[in-house]
């Protein structure tokens, strides 16, 4: 009985130690969410403006840029997967990787070979464990991404895309014909949704100007629109990747906060149950000891009366 009480108290201490960790991570994640959301909002005006400029450029140009041209027979599709570097964030990584598997199945059904570019240690571990080749990987910044991180990913993706599946890069690796992006969109503190988008070739939509439609700005292009497309389209792709990184960072913090809060609440429930069991075991031990004392005293009293 005493051993049972000791084991239960040790378990209570272990759960309390875990609870302190999850509570601290919950508070850290909560503080990071606001900063991550602020970065997403700060990057939105630039993204909107460069999209507006590219729309005007697309209208004025012949659209023969590699990033805007569909390949006649695509063979290899690059998939950029954004995951987290750390765990304890619920189904955040599982949802992204599930969406990646669905995209992989779709790409293979179209006769294309998926080529993985992975951001985050969890994604790298997932593909490495399944012995799937990773073309490039980046880790260490999932919670606090910077624009330079997006540039690094873009510098690997764009040359491979421009080379195409029939070409090779300087290091001998084969190029790709498409770029797909799998990340998590932050909708609210409760909901984070995995999203799949095709980044390249870009799909340009022509919109007829109607009396009710807003007019495009009257730009004067210098140099020619084609040269500007060469300069702005890579920046646009980098902006899309950076926006996805920021969105994913906010989603990761929100998912970690929810997971750690649930773990903290569960720890409270476990501590209450274990404490109750320890108290019951202690009461049973005390009752047994009292019964033994009373029984011993009664036996001594009976032995004394027989001697008299």
Short mmCIF file of C-alpha atoms in Angstrom, two decimals:
data_model
loop_
_atom_site.label_atom_id
_atom_site.label_comp_id
_atom_site.label_asym_id
_atom_site.label_seq_id
_atom_site.Cartn_x
_atom_site.Cartn_y
_atom_site.Cartn_z
CA UNK A 1 0.00 0.00 0.00
CA UNK A 2 2.81 2.43 0.86
CA UNK A 3 4.53 1.57 -2.42
CA UNK A 4 1.36 2.41 -4.34
CA UNK A 5 1.11 5.82 -2.66
CA UNK A 6 4.75 6.52 -3.47
CA UNK A 7 4.29 5.58 -7.14
CA UNK A 8 1.19 7.76 -7.48
CA UNK A 9 2.94 10.77 -5.96
CA UNK A 10 5.89 10.30 -8.32
CA UNK A 11 3.48 10.25 -11.25
CA UNK A 12 1.87 13.46 -10.01
CA UNK A 13 5.28 15.16 -9.90
CA UNK A 14 6.09 13.94 -13.42
CA UNK A 15 2.80 15.27 -14.80
CA UNK A 16 3.30 18.60 -13.00
CA UNK A 17 6.74 18.92 -14.59
CA UNK A 18 5.25 18.26 -18.05
CA UNK A 19 2.47 20.73 -17.31
CA UNK A 20 4.98 23.49 -16.59
CA UNK A 21 6.60 22.88 -19.98
CA UNK A 22 3.34 22.92 -21.94
CA UNK A 23 2.14 26.01 -20.07
CA UNK A 24 5.36 27.85 -20.90
CA UNK A 25 5.13 26.85 -24.57
CA UNK A 26 1.50 27.96 -24.64
CA UNK A 27 2.46 31.41 -23.36
CA UNK A 28 5.35 31.71 -25.83
CA UNK A 29 3.12 30.68 -28.75
CA UNK A 30 0.47 33.18 -27.68
CA UNK A 31 3.01 36.01 -27.68
CA UNK A 32 4.28 35.03 -31.14
CA UNK A 33 0.87 34.89 -32.81
CA UNK A 34 0.32 38.65 -32.63
CA UNK A 35 3.78 39.34 -34.06
CA UNK A 36 3.27 36.83 -36.86
CA UNK A 37 -0.12 38.30 -37.76
CA UNK A 38 1.38 41.79 -37.79
CA UNK A 39 4.04 40.63 -40.28
CA UNK A 40 1.37 39.07 -42.51
CA UNK A 41 -0.58 42.33 -42.55
CA UNK A 42 2.58 44.37 -43.15
CA UNK A 43 3.49 42.26 -46.21
CA UNK A 44 0.00 42.42 -47.73
CA UNK A 45 0.25 45.94 -49.30
CA UNK A 46 3.47 45.07 -51.15
CA UNK A 47 1.96 41.83 -52.44
CA UNK A 48 -1.16 43.66 -53.63
CA UNK A 49 0.86 46.39 -55.34
CA UNK A 50 3.21 44.08 -57.20
CA UNK A 51 0.21 42.05 -58.37
CA UNK A 52 -1.38 45.24 -59.69
CA UNK A 53 1.80 46.22 -61.54
CA UNK A 54 2.17 42.74 -63.04
CA UNK A 55 -1.44 42.85 -64.22
CA UNK A 56 -0.73 46.08 -66.07
CA UNK A 57 2.52 44.63 -67.48
CA UNK A 58 0.77 41.46 -68.63
CA UNK A 59 -1.79 43.56 -70.48
CA UNK A 60 0.93 45.54 -72.28
CA UNK A 61 3.29 42.66 -73.15
CA UNK A 62 3.28 39.58 -75.35
CA UNK A 63 3.47 37.23 -72.34
CA UNK A 64 6.29 35.07 -73.69
CA UNK A 65 8.15 34.90 -70.36
CA UNK A 66 9.04 31.36 -69.14
CA UNK A 67 7.12 31.94 -65.92
CA UNK A 68 3.96 32.63 -67.91
CA UNK A 69 4.26 29.92 -70.57
CA UNK A 70 2.73 26.48 -70.20
CA UNK A 71 5.12 23.65 -71.04
CA UNK A 72 3.84 21.46 -73.90
CA UNK A 73 4.70 18.18 -72.18
CA UNK A 74 5.48 18.68 -68.46
CA UNK A 75 7.36 15.77 -66.94
CA UNK A 76 8.56 16.93 -63.51
CA UNK A 77 6.59 18.99 -60.96
CA UNK A 78 8.38 20.73 -58.13
CA UNK A 79 6.50 20.73 -54.80
CA UNK A 80 7.57 23.20 -52.10
CA UNK A 81 6.29 21.94 -48.73
CA UNK A 82 6.31 24.25 -45.70
CA UNK A 83 6.29 22.46 -42.33
CA UNK A 84 7.52 23.31 -38.83
CA UNK A 85 10.90 22.74 -37.21
CA UNK A 86 9.41 21.64 -33.87
CA UNK A 87 6.53 19.48 -32.75
CA UNK A 88 3.84 19.99 -30.11
CA UNK A 89 1.60 21.78 -32.63
CA UNK A 90 -1.25 19.33 -32.99
CA UNK A 91 -2.18 18.33 -36.52
CA UNK A 92 -0.35 21.24 -38.15
CA UNK A 93 2.30 19.12 -39.90
CA UNK A 94 0.04 16.11 -40.43
CA UNK A 95 -2.47 18.26 -42.36
CA UNK A 96 0.22 19.80 -44.58
CA UNK A 97 1.78 16.43 -45.33
CA UNK A 98 -1.63 14.91 -46.06
CA UNK A 99 -2.28 17.69 -48.60
CA UNK A 100 1.18 17.01 -50.05
CA UNK A 101 0.37 13.33 -50.47
CA UNK A 102 -2.89 14.21 -52.24
CA UNK A 103 -1.02 16.57 -54.57
CA UNK A 104 1.61 13.89 -55.18
CA UNK A 105 -1.08 11.40 -56.18
CA UNK A 106 -2.63 13.97 -58.54
CA UNK A 107 0.73 14.83 -60.12
CA UNK A 108 1.57 11.17 -60.67
CA UNK A 109 -1.86 10.49 -62.16
CA UNK A 110 -1.04 13.17 -64.76
CA UNK A 111 2.17 11.36 -65.69
CA UNK A 112 4.54 13.76 -63.90
CA UNK A 113 7.30 13.02 -61.44
CA UNK A 114 7.05 14.89 -58.10
CA UNK A 115 10.22 16.66 -56.97
CA UNK A 116 10.25 17.75 -53.32
CA UNK A 117 11.62 21.00 -51.91
CA UNK A 118 11.04 20.98 -48.15
CA UNK A 119 11.08 23.71 -45.50
CA UNK A 120 11.07 22.58 -41.86
CA UNK A 121 12.65 19.67 -39.97
CA UNK A 122 9.35 17.80 -39.63
CA UNK A 123 8.91 17.66 -43.39
CA UNK A 124 12.53 16.62 -43.92
CA UNK A 125 12.11 13.84 -41.35
CA UNK A 126 8.87 12.69 -42.96
CA UNK A 127 10.34 12.24 -46.44
CA UNK A 128 13.69 10.92 -45.18
CA UNK A 129 11.96 8.24 -43.11
CA UNK A 130 10.07 7.11 -46.22
CA UNK A 131 13.28 7.20 -48.27
CA UNK A 132 11.99 9.77 -50.72
CA UNK A 133 14.53 12.01 -52.40
CA UNK A 134 14.53 15.69 -51.40
CA UNK A 135 15.94 18.08 -53.98
CA UNK A 136 16.61 20.91 -51.50
CA UNK A 137 15.69 21.55 -47.87
CA UNK A 138 15.83 24.50 -45.48
CA UNK A 139 15.41 24.40 -41.69
CA UNK A 140 15.69 26.55 -38.59
CA UNK A 141 13.34 29.46 -39.35
CA UNK A 142 9.77 28.11 -39.48
CA UNK A 143 8.62 30.24 -36.53
CA UNK A 144 10.47 33.42 -37.55
CA UNK A 145 10.93 33.46 -41.34
CA UNK A 146 12.61 36.36 -43.10
CA UNK A 147 12.56 37.57 -46.67
CA UNK A 148 16.07 36.17 -47.16
CA UNK A 149 14.70 32.69 -46.41
CA UNK A 150 12.16 33.10 -49.21
CA UNK A 151 14.92 34.35 -51.53
CA UNK A 152 17.01 31.25 -50.75
CA UNK A 153 14.10 28.96 -51.68
CA UNK A 154 13.34 30.98 -54.81
CA UNK A 155 16.97 30.84 -55.93
CA UNK A 156 16.72 27.04 -55.97
CA UNK A 157 13.26 26.77 -57.50
CA UNK A 158 13.39 29.34 -60.32
CA UNK A 159 16.61 28.18 -62.03
CA UNK A 160 15.26 24.62 -61.98
CA UNK A 161 11.99 25.82 -63.49
CA UNK A 162 13.65 27.94 -66.17
CA UNK A 163 15.87 24.99 -67.15
CA UNK A 164 12.84 22.71 -67.54
CA UNK A 165 12.73 18.94 -67.29
CA UNK A 166 14.74 18.63 -70.51
CA UNK A 167 17.56 20.80 -69.15
CA UNK A 168 20.06 20.59 -66.33
CA UNK A 169 21.47 23.00 -63.79
CA UNK A 170 25.15 23.71 -63.27
CA UNK A 171 25.36 21.04 -60.57
CA UNK A 172 23.96 18.41 -62.93
CA UNK A 173 20.46 18.15 -61.40
CA UNK A 174 17.47 17.95 -63.73
CA UNK A 175 15.06 20.87 -64.01
CA UNK A 176 11.30 21.00 -63.38
CA UNK A 177 8.29 22.15 -65.41
CA UNK A 178 5.95 23.29 -62.62
CA UNK A 179 6.15 24.75 -59.12
CA UNK A 180 3.47 23.95 -56.55
CA UNK A 181 3.32 25.38 -53.03
CA UNK A 182 1.83 23.50 -50.06
CA UNK A 183 1.45 25.56 -46.88
CA UNK A 184 -1.02 26.42 -44.11
CA UNK A 185 -3.35 29.41 -44.24
CA UNK A 186 -4.15 31.18 -40.96
CA UNK A 187 -7.89 31.79 -40.78
CA UNK A 188 -8.36 32.23 -37.04
CA UNK A 189 -6.93 31.16 -33.69
CA UNK A 190 -8.98 27.98 -34.01
CA UNK A 191 -8.84 27.23 -37.73
CA UNK A 192 -5.72 26.78 -39.87
CA UNK A 193 -6.27 25.29 -43.32
CA UNK A 194 -3.69 23.56 -45.54
CA UNK A 195 -3.63 25.11 -49.02
CA UNK A 196 -2.17 24.01 -52.35
CA UNK A 197 -1.34 26.59 -55.02
CA UNK A 198 0.48 26.49 -58.33
CA UNK A 199 3.11 29.21 -58.41
CA UNK A 200 4.54 28.61 -61.88
CA UNK A 201 3.66 28.76 -64.68
CA UNK A 202 1.58 31.67 -63.50
CA UNK A 203 -1.99 31.87 -64.71
CA UNK A 204 -2.82 35.34 -66.02
CA UNK A 205 -6.46 36.27 -66.35
CA UNK A 206 -7.57 38.87 -68.84
CA UNK A 207 -10.41 41.04 -67.57
CA UNK A 208 -12.49 43.11 -69.94
CA UNK A 209 -12.83 46.71 -68.95
CA UNK A 210 -16.47 47.54 -68.30
CA UNK A 211 -17.94 50.84 -67.14
CA UNK A 212 -18.31 49.41 -63.64
CA UNK A 213 -14.83 47.81 -63.46
CA UNK A 214 -11.98 49.79 -61.88
CA UNK A 215 -9.52 51.20 -64.38
CA UNK A 216 -5.94 49.99 -64.37
CA UNK A 217 -3.32 52.63 -63.52
CA UNK A 218 -1.84 54.43 -66.52
CA UNK A 219 1.78 53.27 -66.24
CA UNK A 220 4.59 54.42 -68.49
CA UNK A 221 7.01 51.53 -68.74
CA UNK A 222 10.74 52.16 -68.82
CA UNK A 223 12.38 49.92 -69.96
CA UNK A 224 10.07 47.79 -72.11
CA UNK A 225 7.39 45.62 -70.44
CA UNK A 226 9.29 42.44 -71.36
CA UNK A 227 12.40 43.58 -69.48
CA UNK A 228 10.30 44.58 -66.50
CA UNK A 229 8.64 41.17 -66.49
CA UNK A 230 12.08 39.55 -66.33
CA UNK A 231 12.84 41.62 -63.22
CA UNK A 232 9.45 41.57 -61.46
CA UNK A 233 8.20 38.01 -61.97
CA UNK A 234 10.98 36.43 -59.85
CA UNK A 235 10.24 39.02 -57.15
CA UNK A 236 6.57 38.13 -57.40
CA UNK A 237 7.30 34.43 -56.88
CA UNK A 238 9.58 35.28 -53.94
CA UNK A 239 6.80 37.43 -52.48
CA UNK A 240 4.33 34.55 -52.77
CA UNK A 241 6.74 32.21 -50.97
CA UNK A 242 7.46 34.80 -48.26
CA UNK A 243 3.74 35.40 -47.72
CA UNK A 244 3.23 31.64 -47.38
CA UNK A 245 6.08 31.44 -44.85
CA UNK A 246 4.56 34.23 -42.75
CA UNK A 247 1.11 32.67 -42.96
CA UNK A 248 2.52 29.29 -41.99
CA UNK A 249 4.41 30.80 -39.03
CA UNK A 250 1.20 32.35 -37.67
CA UNK A 251 -0.63 29.06 -38.19
CA UNK A 252 2.12 27.11 -36.44
CA UNK A 253 2.00 29.35 -33.38
CA UNK A 254 -1.79 29.15 -33.23
CA UNK A 255 -1.72 25.36 -33.59
CA UNK A 256 0.99 25.05 -30.93
CA UNK A 257 -0.96 27.29 -28.55
CA UNK A 258 -4.10 25.17 -28.97
CA UNK A 259 -2.19 21.90 -28.59
CA UNK A 260 -0.27 23.07 -25.51
CA UNK A 261 -3.41 24.47 -23.91
CA UNK A 262 -5.16 21.13 -24.43
CA UNK A 263 -2.12 19.34 -22.98
CA UNK A 264 -2.08 21.66 -19.95
CA UNK A 265 -5.80 21.12 -19.35
CA UNK A 266 -5.36 17.35 -19.68
CA UNK A 267 -2.47 17.49 -17.23
CA UNK A 268 -4.77 19.23 -14.72
CA UNK A 269 -7.31 16.45 -15.10
CA UNK A 270 -4.65 13.74 -14.72
CA UNK A 271 -3.21 15.44 -11.62
CA UNK A 272 -6.68 15.56 -10.03
CA UNK A 273 -7.28 11.86 -10.78
CA UNK A 274 -3.85 10.77 -9.53
CA UNK A 275 -4.14 12.95 -6.41
CA UNK A 276 -7.53 11.44 -5.67
CA UNK A 277 -6.15 7.92 -6.11
CA UNK A 278 -3.17 8.75 -3.90
CA UNK A 279 -5.47 10.13 -1.19
CA UNK A 280 -7.69 7.05 -1.38
CA UNK A 281 -4.65 4.77 -1.15
CA UNK A 282 -3.32 6.79 1.79
CA UNK A 283 -6.69 6.61 3.55
CA UNK A 284 -6.82 2.87 2.95
CA UNK A 285 -3.30 2.57 4.35
CA UNK A 286 -4.26 4.56 7.46
CA UNK A 287 -7.42 2.48 7.90
CA UNK A 288 -5.41 -0.72 7.62
CA UNK A 289 -2.84 0.52 10.14
CA UNK A 290 -5.60 1.51 12.59
CA UNK A 291 -7.26 -1.86 12.13
CA UNK A 292 -3.96 -3.59 12.82
CA UNK A 293 -3.40 -1.46 15.95
CA UNK A 294 -6.91 -2.07 17.24
CA UNK A 295 -6.65 -5.77 16.44
CA UNK A 296 -3.27 -6.00 18.22
CA UNK A 297 -4.60 -4.16 21.28
CA UNK A 298 -7.62 -6.44 21.40
CA UNK A 299 -5.39 -9.50 21.14
CA UNK A 300 -3.18 -8.24 23.98
CA UNK A 301 -6.20 -7.51 26.13
CA UNK A 302 -7.61 -10.98 25.48
CA UNK A 303 -4.27 -12.59 26.34
CA UNK A 304 -4.07 -10.65 29.61
CA UNK A 305 -7.58 -11.67 30.69
CA UNK A 306 -6.77 -15.34 30.09
CA UNK A 307 -3.70 -15.13 32.34
CA UNK A 308 -5.85 -13.67 35.12
#
